[in-house]
């Protein structure tokens, strides 16, 4: 198992082991490049919202939301390197999932920063049935008998490393270190690249979603505990300014900021400069190509920073190889793991 | 030809007939609900940027950019009605298209409003070869010999009606009246719904793109003159607060504003309230469903307002019928036209 | 009366003569540089909110709010010139003024663009007593007997010229043409500079406030009809990109945009480049000086664009003379007028 | 010395004792309510920019900028309390101060989040002469012989406490815990109120400015080391959601966020609800009064969050007593200290 004798490390946190910050926490395990890590993540509510009567304001312990599993110390990782985390599998751990409106959270309400004097929205919980075999989640309206099946499309809202310079950021915050980006693009089969800021990188993962609309407009997705397998690798001496994603067909850059146009600018700027480097195109030529060939899938427009993704098909770039082909290698590793178990 | 004896109206503007505002202009033609209008639109540069040496700052007459064809007076249209414009066909009129960077325009540069003291970006023109038969446009780098084919995906950046209360808005501005939304979702096969503000609605169309990336990050798409056919209809007594789009599979709401999160909020708010009305869902139930089932394709992040689209598959709503089925009727009319000529 | 045989022109509009747009309207009077214009402006509600029971949603005719007096054609004004309007006097026309909260307007509420699903704020009207002799307005709480006197500090929220290129903008919108900037800096003794976009400039004035807090956070100030006297002059061949203000002690640039930081950027950028030109300082030296010496009084954070002012004391610039000293000349003219009547 | 036997604690940090985060650091000293703390703060460059040839990019160790002195543990402080820090004296420690433009920092340039493809602005340093006796700082242009004296108006850009929930924030970031608010309102004679998030509060102070324009548009003020005296007190059981300031004449609330309108909203919302509580006014009545009586001095429009201040004269509120009169008591204590040394 693994790339070069890599191990399979299994880890299920005890309830007191969850982290609520990136940074400021000691590692729960040490892993090596080439290892596979099989881990369990709790949902963003810490698993205490279990039915439509469990209002978060009553059952959650604010601000201790969005627990992450980790951090994991990656041996050999140093500032200036890039950590590659390939998501081999993201599997819902239960046959239900929950979501909610929150009184001062979400895109269509005043919040603690978009401060208004209006009455808050009603806090309400919805519970979804998860049918992993059928590949669906079932929505049920709370005030009528309307119901519909939506495709199961598991993802992690939160993945990141420790920030630089002694910072510790709440796990609800997305930024250059990763964190709560809440992009549906972060699904199985995708490799995430994160710039390393501290020795060991100290990555952590959480906030599984059975599916999420673009923007996560209510502030919560179809929230679920997950059994997740990631393959770990390290690109030495190559930095990554903002989290990047690679799928079989696409390169993606993320940006997390406010206002939303700055998240867009960061993501597009990174994709332009990244692809210019990969293709040898002059910067304005890369800008031009991304402008006509690119997509801009929205991550979240609700968190403490908003997240945008800039995305381009590799075929429109002449099929460049990023990070010396680590995605293809981890993808193959993941397939071997899945077929071999 | 037409729904109920509707006519086919052909119109190619003389050079002095183009409009540069929505509002403040007399109609160039009168049309009736049920008519098909076959029209020609010039590109956003007025057709004067024809090669890579034609810098817009030298050959264009600022601010007279983005000419639109129209306005057309729709008989019977009154404030409070909704105009339906179904795009039957959008066909590039030439075998080339152009695009450019502009010194103070685009997402990755300071602009006249995001004012900076830095030197402007270089102004540069790219010319694309358009192969309508093959369904491609060819990108050629300006500083290397890299070249690639991208799919042809024609759309109109600009469609709108006259604003209310005597306003006249430059055609480069998107807002509640439509205008320069620059969303790739506005392609053939799609119906656009626009709230009528003045007698006759006074719609106009322009700014054809052979294709456009999401966000239109350089500020210009693959700009082209178009031969376009639209089917016109009117929904009496039903208002539409922001432009909406309907395709065979999806309902879409738009929002145009700054900052970008407000464009997102408008579009999501409209989709939530619109779908709540169509499905009978309580507002928070519709909010929940859109949050998990919806998409948020970016229009532009460069124009005087930014544009976001909120989009949901009809199947996730139980297949509701919007505006009494006008999309299906106009779609059928368009198909008859295309197969009959 | 006047600078060089200038006339005193008196104008009180008939109710049908008010304008609701800048642009798209014929002039109500012709004036010449050097003239004084004595005019009456109605309040932003058109004078129909006269007591606390007159809710705007009931008594106003939306969107016909914020009537302006004008436009006035200035003889000789051409695109590329700068119009100077010196406010000689702004005197409340009545002994009362009104203000209100509005359901979807103001900074501490969701609006039609910052769209939320919350219930709107209550619509409520407050009436202020105006004591011009004492120089006060009296606030009275609506739900208790708290009352307090605030200084009378009359200003005009709205002054502007016709935009370029056939645009017509609602009078509630501030932009490069002026409009509804809602800055308390626009009081008597101040000269406003506006770039001319069309022959005759076509300036108009409205939206008097007995006083206004910075930001106009509820969306309305202490709204009043005004008897106002302005001195008119023209600087030929000198453009002005955004409205500027000059008082005896200060130079000010305005910016109107969203998000608010763009309004700030525009105003600071203009002040830096303007003062660099006046002082001969290199651009970064002027940037440095404005950064340490400047003020940034907030105009409004509620209108369709937000307005910021960048302000610097002339003494910190070595006492430069702007626009060839027109402020001093108009100031003297205004003083002669006031002392001579 | 002190209120009730309070002590005078003197502290000058060793170079390795400076902190670069709020949170994540052990206290350097313990103090008690009633104590006076006399401390030294280094400038935002760590004192290594000493002349116009010392470019920060060459001499500073990014991101270790903006060192703060502390944190100080306040005995008895617990989450839910409010810490009162009264600034008795802020005295420049040297007869010079420095400031700079930075390549990707400031309001009139693209930044790492408002990402552009333009060339960065030139990095340049200015040195000011500080004449404490005369009460001036002298600006000298770098590219001409223009020079001018500006009033000395010392302030601290940075003051804050440890955030909640294990967060550690870079000292360059302003937020609900305080931090790098960069408001000129924070001068001697002012009391700052900070909500306590952790046992001991753990306050720290830094980033002295000899003066600063509103907005700090270049990204740096007239940066100086300071000898500062603060009086410390604690209001038990009373929370404070965002930093507040009190001077002899005014109450002020701050908000730090992006976009800038959210900083404005937070500050205004807090001032409205705070003053409603102090005066007994109904919320909308307080909103109304603040809207007409209030000011909105800009803090910074350059830091990782922007800062706005909402300010109202106590006389317009009927002279309410905030926090049980702690400002008046600390003000008296400060005056006794200054007159007694």
Coordinates of N, CA and C in Angstrom, one line a residue, chain C residues 2-175:
Chain C
X2 N -23.2 90.7 -9.5 CA -22.5 89.7 -10.4 C -21.1 90.2 -10.6
X3 N -20.4 89.3 -11.3 CA -18.9 89.6 -11.4 C -18.6 90.6 -12.4
X4 N -19.2 90.4 -13.6 CA -18.9 91.4 -14.7 C -20.3 91.7 -15.3
X5 N -21.0 92.4 -14.6 CA -22.4 92.7 -15.0 C -23.3 91.5 -15.0
X6 N -22.9 90.5 -14.1 CA -23.8 89.3 -13.9 C -25.1 89.6 -13.4
X7 N -26.1 88.8 -13.7 CA -27.5 89.1 -13.3 C -27.9 88.2 -12.1
X8 N -28.9 88.7 -11.4 CA -29.6 87.8 -10.4 C -30.8 87.2 -11.0
X9 N -30.8 85.9 -11.2 CA -31.9 85.2 -11.8 C -32.7 84.5 -10.7
X10 N -34.0 84.7 -10.6 CA -34.8 84.1 -9.6 C -35.7 83.1 -10.3
X11 N -35.7 81.9 -9.6 CA -36.5 80.8 -10.2 C -37.1 79.9 -9.2
X12 N -38.4 79.8 -9.2 CA -39.1 78.9 -8.3 C -40.0 78.0 -9.2
X13 N -39.6 76.7 -9.3 CA -40.3 75.8 -10.2 C -41.8 75.6 -10.0
X14 N -42.5 75.5 -11.0 CA -43.9 75.0 -10.9 C -43.8 73.5 -10.6
X15 N -44.9 72.9 -10.0 CA -44.7 71.5 -9.6 C -44.4 70.6 -10.7
X16 N -44.8 70.9 -11.9 CA -44.6 70.0 -13.0 C -43.2 70.3 -13.6
X17 N -42.5 71.2 -13.1 CA -41.2 71.5 -13.7 C -40.0 70.8 -13.0
X18 N -40.2 70.2 -11.9 CA -39.1 69.4 -11.2 C -38.6 68.3 -12.1
X19 N -37.3 68.0 -12.0 CA -36.7 67.0 -12.8 C -36.4 65.8 -11.8
X20 N -36.4 64.6 -12.4 CA -36.1 63.4 -11.6 C -34.9 62.7 -12.2
X21 N -34.3 63.3 -13.2 CA -33.1 62.7 -13.8 C -32.1 63.9 -14.1
X22 N -30.8 63.5 -14.1 CA -29.8 64.4 -14.7 C -29.6 63.9 -16.1
X23 N -29.8 64.7 -17.1 CA -29.8 64.3 -18.5 C -31.3 64.0 -18.9
X24 N -31.5 64.1 -20.2 CA -32.8 63.8 -20.7 C -33.9 64.8 -20.5
X25 N -33.5 66.0 -20.1 CA -34.5 67.1 -19.8 C -34.0 68.4 -20.4
X26 N -35.0 69.2 -20.9 CA -34.6 70.5 -21.5 C -34.4 71.5 -20.4
X27 N -33.6 72.5 -20.6 CA -33.3 73.5 -19.6 C -34.5 74.3 -19.3
X28 N -34.6 74.7 -18.0 CA -35.7 75.5 -17.6 C -35.3 77.0 -17.7
X29 N -34.1 77.3 -17.7 CA -33.6 78.7 -17.8 C -32.2 78.7 -18.4
X30 N -31.8 79.8 -19.0 CA -30.4 80.0 -19.4 C -29.7 81.0 -18.5
X31 N -28.5 80.7 -18.1 CA -27.8 81.6 -17.3 C -26.4 81.8 -17.9
X32 N -25.7 82.8 -17.4 CA -24.4 83.1 -17.9 C -23.4 83.0 -16.8
X33 N -22.1 82.7 -17.2 CA -21.1 82.8 -16.1 C -21.1 84.2 -15.5
X34 N -21.0 84.2 -14.2 CA -21.0 85.5 -13.5 C -22.4 85.7 -12.9
X35 N -23.4 85.0 -13.3 CA -24.8 85.2 -12.8 C -24.9 84.6 -11.4
X36 N -25.8 85.2 -10.7 CA -26.3 84.6 -9.4 C -27.7 84.0 -9.7
X37 N -27.9 82.8 -9.2 CA -29.2 82.2 -9.4 C -29.8 82.0 -8.0
X38 N -31.0 82.6 -7.8 CA -31.7 82.4 -6.5 C -32.8 81.4 -6.8
X39 N -32.8 80.3 -6.2 CA -33.8 79.2 -6.6 C -34.4 78.6 -5.3
X40 N -35.5 77.9 -5.6 CA -36.2 77.2 -4.5 C -36.1 75.7 -4.8
X41 N -35.8 74.9 -3.8 CA -35.7 73.5 -4.0 C -36.7 72.8 -3.1
X42 N -37.4 71.8 -3.6 CA -38.4 71.1 -2.7 C -37.6 70.0 -2.0
X43 N -38.2 69.4 -0.9 CA -37.5 68.4 -0.2 C -37.5 67.1 -1.0
X44 N -36.8 66.1 -0.5 CA -36.6 64.8 -1.3 C -37.9 64.0 -1.4
X45 N -38.9 64.4 -0.6 CA -40.2 63.7 -0.7 C -41.2 64.5 -1.5
X46 N -40.7 65.5 -2.2 CA -41.6 66.4 -3.0 C -42.5 67.2 -2.1
X47 N -42.2 67.3 -0.8 CA -43.0 68.2 0.0 C -44.3 67.5 0.5
X48 N -44.5 66.2 0.2 CA -45.8 65.6 0.6 C -45.7 64.9 2.0
X49 N -44.5 64.7 2.5 CA -44.4 64.2 3.9 C -44.4 65.4 4.8
X50 N -45.5 65.6 5.4 CA -45.6 66.8 6.2 C -45.8 66.6 7.7
X51 N -46.1 65.3 8.0 CA -46.2 65.0 9.4 C -45.9 63.5 9.7
X52 N -45.8 63.1 10.9 CA -45.4 61.8 11.2 C -46.3 60.7 10.7
X53 N -47.5 61.1 10.4 CA -48.4 60.1 9.8 C -48.3 59.9 8.3
X54 N -47.5 60.8 7.7 CA -47.4 60.7 6.2 C -46.3 59.7 5.8
X55 N -46.6 58.5 5.8 CA -45.6 57.5 5.4 C -45.3 57.6 3.9
X56 N -44.0 57.7 3.6 CA -43.6 57.8 2.2 C -44.2 56.8 1.3
X57 N -44.3 55.5 1.8 CA -44.9 54.5 0.9 C -46.3 54.8 0.6
X58 N -47.0 55.6 1.4 CA -48.4 55.9 1.1 C -48.5 57.2 0.3
X59 N -47.7 58.2 0.6 CA -47.9 59.5 0.0 C -47.0 59.8 -1.1
X60 N -45.9 59.1 -1.3 CA -45.0 59.4 -2.4 C -45.3 58.6 -3.6
X61 N -44.8 59.0 -4.7 CA -45.1 58.4 -6.0 C -43.7 57.8 -6.5
X62 N -43.4 56.6 -6.0 CA -42.1 56.0 -6.3 C -42.0 55.7 -7.8
X63 N -40.9 55.8 -8.5 CA -39.6 56.3 -8.0 C -39.4 57.8 -8.2
X64 N -40.5 58.5 -8.2 CA -40.3 60.0 -8.4 C -40.1 60.7 -7.1
X65 N -38.9 60.4 -6.6 CA -38.4 61.0 -5.4 C -37.3 62.0 -5.8
X66 N -36.9 62.8 -4.8 CA -35.7 63.6 -4.9 C -35.8 64.5 -6.1
X67 N -36.8 65.4 -6.2 CA -36.9 66.3 -7.3 C -35.8 67.3 -7.3
X68 N -35.3 67.7 -8.4 CA -34.3 68.7 -8.5 C -34.8 69.9 -9.3
X69 N -34.2 71.1 -9.0 CA -34.6 72.3 -9.6 C -33.6 72.6 -10.7
X70 N -34.1 72.7 -11.9 CA -33.3 72.8 -13.1 C -33.8 71.9 -14.1
X71 N -33.0 71.6 -15.2 CA -31.6 72.0 -15.3 C -31.5 73.4 -15.9
X72 N -30.4 74.0 -15.5 CA -30.0 75.4 -16.1 C -28.9 75.2 -17.1
X73 N -29.2 75.9 -18.2 CA -28.2 75.9 -19.3 C -27.2 77.1 -19.1
X74 N -26.0 76.7 -19.0 CA -24.9 77.8 -18.8 C -24.4 78.1 -20.2
X75 N -24.5 79.4 -20.6 CA -24.1 79.8 -21.9 C -22.6 79.6 -22.0
X76 N -22.2 79.0 -23.1 CA -20.8 78.8 -23.4 C -20.1 77.6 -22.9
X77 N -20.9 76.8 -22.0 CA -20.3 75.6 -21.5 C -20.3 74.5 -22.5
X78 N -19.1 73.9 -22.6 CA -19.0 72.8 -23.6 C -18.3 71.6 -22.9
X79 N -18.4 70.4 -23.5 CA -17.7 69.3 -22.9 C -16.2 69.6 -22.8
X80 N -15.6 69.2 -21.7 CA -14.2 69.5 -21.5 C -14.0 70.7 -20.6
X81 N -15.0 71.5 -20.4 CA -14.9 72.7 -19.5 C -15.3 72.2 -18.1
X82 N -15.1 73.1 -17.1 CA -15.5 72.8 -15.7 C -16.5 73.9 -15.3
X83 N -17.6 73.5 -14.7 CA -18.6 74.4 -14.2 C -18.3 74.6 -12.7
X84 N -18.3 75.9 -12.3 CA -18.1 76.2 -10.9 C -19.4 76.7 -10.3
X85 N -19.9 76.1 -9.3 CA -21.1 76.6 -8.6 C -20.8 76.9 -7.2
X86 N -20.9 78.2 -6.9 CA -20.5 78.6 -5.5 C -21.8 78.8 -4.7
X87 N -22.0 78.1 -3.6 CA -23.2 78.2 -2.8 C -23.1 79.4 -1.9
X88 N -23.8 80.4 -2.2 CA -23.8 81.6 -1.4 C -24.6 81.5 -0.2
X89 N -25.7 80.8 -0.3 CA -26.7 80.8 0.8 C -27.6 79.5 0.6
X90 N -27.8 78.9 1.7 CA -28.8 77.7 1.7 C -29.7 77.9 2.9
X91 N -30.9 78.4 2.7 CA -31.7 78.8 3.8 C -33.0 77.9 3.9
X92 N -33.3 77.2 5.0 CA -34.5 76.4 5.1 C -35.8 77.3 4.8
X93 N -36.6 76.8 3.9 CA -37.8 77.5 3.5 C -39.0 77.4 4.4
X94 N -38.9 76.4 5.4 CA -40.0 76.2 6.3 C -39.5 76.1 7.7
X95 N -40.4 76.1 8.7 CA -39.9 76.0 10.1 C -40.0 74.5 10.6
X96 N -40.1 73.6 9.6 CA -40.1 72.2 10.0 C -39.3 71.4 8.9
X97 N -39.0 70.2 9.3 CA -38.3 69.3 8.3 C -38.7 67.9 8.7
X98 N -38.6 67.0 7.8 CA -39.0 65.6 8.1 C -37.9 64.6 7.7
X99 N -38.0 63.4 8.2 CA -37.1 62.3 7.8 C -37.8 61.0 8.1
X100 N -37.3 59.9 7.7 CA -38.0 58.7 7.8 C -37.0 57.5 7.7
X101 N -37.4 56.4 8.3 CA -36.8 55.1 7.9 C -37.7 54.6 6.7
X102 N -37.1 53.8 5.9 CA -37.8 53.2 4.7 C -37.6 51.7 4.8
X103 N -38.5 51.0 4.3 CA -38.5 49.5 4.5 C -37.2 48.8 3.9
X104 N -36.8 49.3 2.7 CA -35.6 48.6 2.1 C -34.6 49.6 1.7
X105 N -34.3 50.6 2.5 CA -33.4 51.6 2.2 C -32.7 52.0 3.5
X106 N -31.4 52.3 3.4 CA -30.6 52.7 4.5 C -29.5 51.7 4.7
X107 N -28.6 52.0 5.6 CA -27.3 51.2 5.8 C -27.6 50.0 6.7
X108 N -28.5 50.1 7.6 CA -28.7 49.0 8.6 C -29.9 48.2 8.3
X109 N -30.1 47.9 7.0 CA -31.2 47.1 6.6 C -30.8 46.4 5.3
X110 N -31.4 45.3 5.0 CA -31.3 44.7 3.7 C -32.0 45.7 2.7
X111 N -31.6 45.7 1.5 CA -32.1 46.6 0.5 C -32.5 45.8 -0.8
X112 N -32.8 46.5 -1.8 CA -33.2 45.8 -3.1 C -31.9 45.1 -3.7
X113 N -30.7 45.6 -3.3 CA -29.5 45.0 -3.9 C -28.8 44.2 -2.8
X114 N -28.7 44.6 -1.6 CA -28.2 43.8 -0.5 C -29.5 43.0 -0.1
X115 N -29.9 42.1 -0.9 CA -31.2 41.4 -0.8 C -31.2 40.4 0.3
X116 N -32.1 40.5 1.2 CA -32.2 39.5 2.3 C -33.7 39.0 2.3
X117 N -33.9 37.9 3.1 CA -35.2 37.4 3.2 C -35.9 37.8 4.6
X118 N -35.2 38.7 5.3 CA -35.8 39.1 6.6 C -36.9 40.1 6.4
X119 N -37.7 40.3 7.4 CA -38.8 41.3 7.4 C -38.2 42.6 7.3
X120 N -38.8 43.6 6.6 CA -38.2 44.9 6.5 C -38.4 45.6 7.9
X121 N -37.5 46.7 8.0 CA -37.7 47.6 9.2 C -39.0 48.3 9.1
X122 N -39.5 48.7 10.2 CA -40.7 49.6 10.3 C -40.4 50.9 9.6
X123 N -41.4 51.4 8.8 CA -41.4 52.7 8.2 C -41.9 53.7 9.2
X124 N -41.1 54.7 9.5 CA -41.5 55.7 10.6 C -41.0 57.0 10.2
X125 N -41.8 58.1 10.5 CA -41.5 59.4 10.1 C -41.2 60.2 11.4
X126 N -40.1 61.1 11.4 CA -39.8 62.0 12.4 C -39.9 63.4 11.8
X127 N -40.5 64.3 12.6 CA -40.6 65.7 12.2 C -39.7 66.6 13.1
X128 N -38.9 67.4 12.5 CA -38.0 68.3 13.3 C -38.5 69.7 13.2
X129 N -38.4 70.4 14.3 CA -38.6 71.9 14.3 C -37.4 72.6 13.9
X130 N -37.5 73.5 13.0 CA -36.3 74.3 12.5 C -36.4 75.7 13.0
X131 N -35.4 76.1 13.7 CA -35.3 77.5 14.2 C -34.1 78.2 13.6
X132 N -34.4 78.8 12.5 CA -33.3 79.4 11.7 C -32.6 80.5 12.5
X133 N -33.4 81.2 13.3 CA -32.8 82.3 14.1 C -31.8 81.8 15.1
X134 N -32.2 80.7 15.8 CA -31.4 80.1 16.8 C -30.3 79.2 16.2
X135 N -30.5 78.9 15.0 CA -29.5 78.0 14.3 C -29.6 76.5 14.8
X136 N -30.8 76.1 15.0 CA -31.0 74.7 15.6 C -32.1 74.0 14.8
X137 N -32.0 72.6 14.9 CA -33.2 71.8 14.6 C -33.4 71.0 15.9
X138 N -34.7 70.7 16.2 CA -35.0 69.9 17.4 C -35.5 68.5 17.0
X139 N -34.8 67.5 17.5 CA -35.1 66.1 17.4 C -36.1 65.8 18.5
X140 N -37.1 65.0 18.2 CA -38.1 64.5 19.2 C -38.2 63.0 19.0
X141 N -37.9 62.2 20.0 CA -38.1 60.8 19.9 C -39.5 60.4 19.6
X142 N -39.8 59.4 18.9 CA -41.1 59.0 18.6 C -41.8 58.1 19.7
X143 N -40.9 57.5 20.5 CA -41.5 56.5 21.4 C -41.1 56.8 22.9
X144 N -40.6 58.0 23.1 CA -40.4 58.5 24.5 C -40.4 60.0 24.4
X145 N -40.2 60.7 25.5 CA -40.2 62.2 25.4 C -38.8 62.8 25.3
X146 N -37.9 62.0 25.0 CA -36.5 62.5 24.8 C -36.5 63.5 23.6
X147 N -35.8 64.7 23.9 CA -35.7 65.7 22.8 C -34.4 66.4 23.0
X148 N -33.8 66.8 21.8 CA -32.5 67.5 21.9 C -32.4 68.4 20.7
X149 N -31.7 69.5 20.9 CA -31.4 70.5 19.8 C -30.1 70.1 19.2
X150 N -30.1 70.1 17.9 CA -28.9 69.9 17.1 C -28.6 71.1 16.3
X151 N -27.3 71.4 16.0 CA -27.0 72.6 15.2 C -27.6 72.5 13.8
X152 N -28.2 73.6 13.4 CA -28.6 73.7 12.0 C -27.4 73.9 11.1
X153 N -27.3 73.1 10.1 CA -26.1 73.1 9.2 C -26.5 72.8 7.8
X154 N -27.2 73.7 7.1 CA -27.9 73.4 5.9 C -26.9 73.1 4.7
X155 N -27.3 72.2 3.9 CA -26.5 71.6 2.8 C -27.5 71.1 1.7
X156 N -26.9 70.9 0.5 CA -27.7 70.2 -0.5 C -27.1 68.8 -0.7
X157 N -28.0 67.8 -0.7 CA -27.5 66.5 -1.0 C -27.3 66.3 -2.5
X158 N -27.9 67.0 -3.3 CA -27.9 66.8 -4.8 C -27.5 68.0 -5.6
X159 N -26.5 67.9 -6.3 CA -26.1 68.9 -7.3 C -25.3 68.1 -8.4
X160 N -25.7 68.5 -9.6 CA -24.9 67.8 -10.7 C -25.2 68.4 -12.1
X161 N -24.6 67.8 -13.1 CA -24.8 68.2 -14.5 C -25.3 67.0 -15.3
X162 N -25.7 67.2 -16.5 CA -26.1 66.1 -17.4 C -24.9 65.2 -17.7
X163 N -25.1 63.9 -17.6 CA -24.0 63.0 -18.0 C -23.7 63.0 -19.5
X164 N -22.7 62.4 -19.9 CA -22.2 62.3 -21.3 C -23.0 61.3 -22.0
X165 N -22.9 61.3 -23.3 CA -23.3 60.2 -24.2 C -24.8 59.8 -24.1
X166 N -25.6 60.8 -23.8 CA -27.0 60.5 -23.8 C -27.6 59.8 -22.6
X167 N -26.7 59.6 -21.6 CA -27.2 59.0 -20.4 C -28.2 59.9 -19.6
X168 N -29.1 59.3 -18.9 CA -30.0 60.1 -18.0 C -30.0 59.3 -16.7
X169 N -29.6 59.9 -15.6 CA -29.5 59.2 -14.4 C -30.5 59.7 -13.4
X170 N -31.1 58.8 -12.6 CA -32.1 59.2 -11.6 C -31.4 60.2 -10.6
X171 N -32.1 61.1 -10.1 CA -31.5 62.1 -9.2 C -31.0 61.5 -7.9
X172 N -31.5 60.3 -7.6 CA -31.0 59.6 -6.4 C -29.6 59.0 -6.5
X173 N -29.0 59.0 -7.7 CA -27.8 58.4 -8.0 C -26.6 59.4 -8.0
X174 N -25.6 59.2 -7.2 CA -24.4 60.0 -7.3 C -23.4 59.3 -8.2
X175 N -22.7 60.1 -9.0 CA -21.7 59.5 -9.9 C -20.7 60.6 -10.4

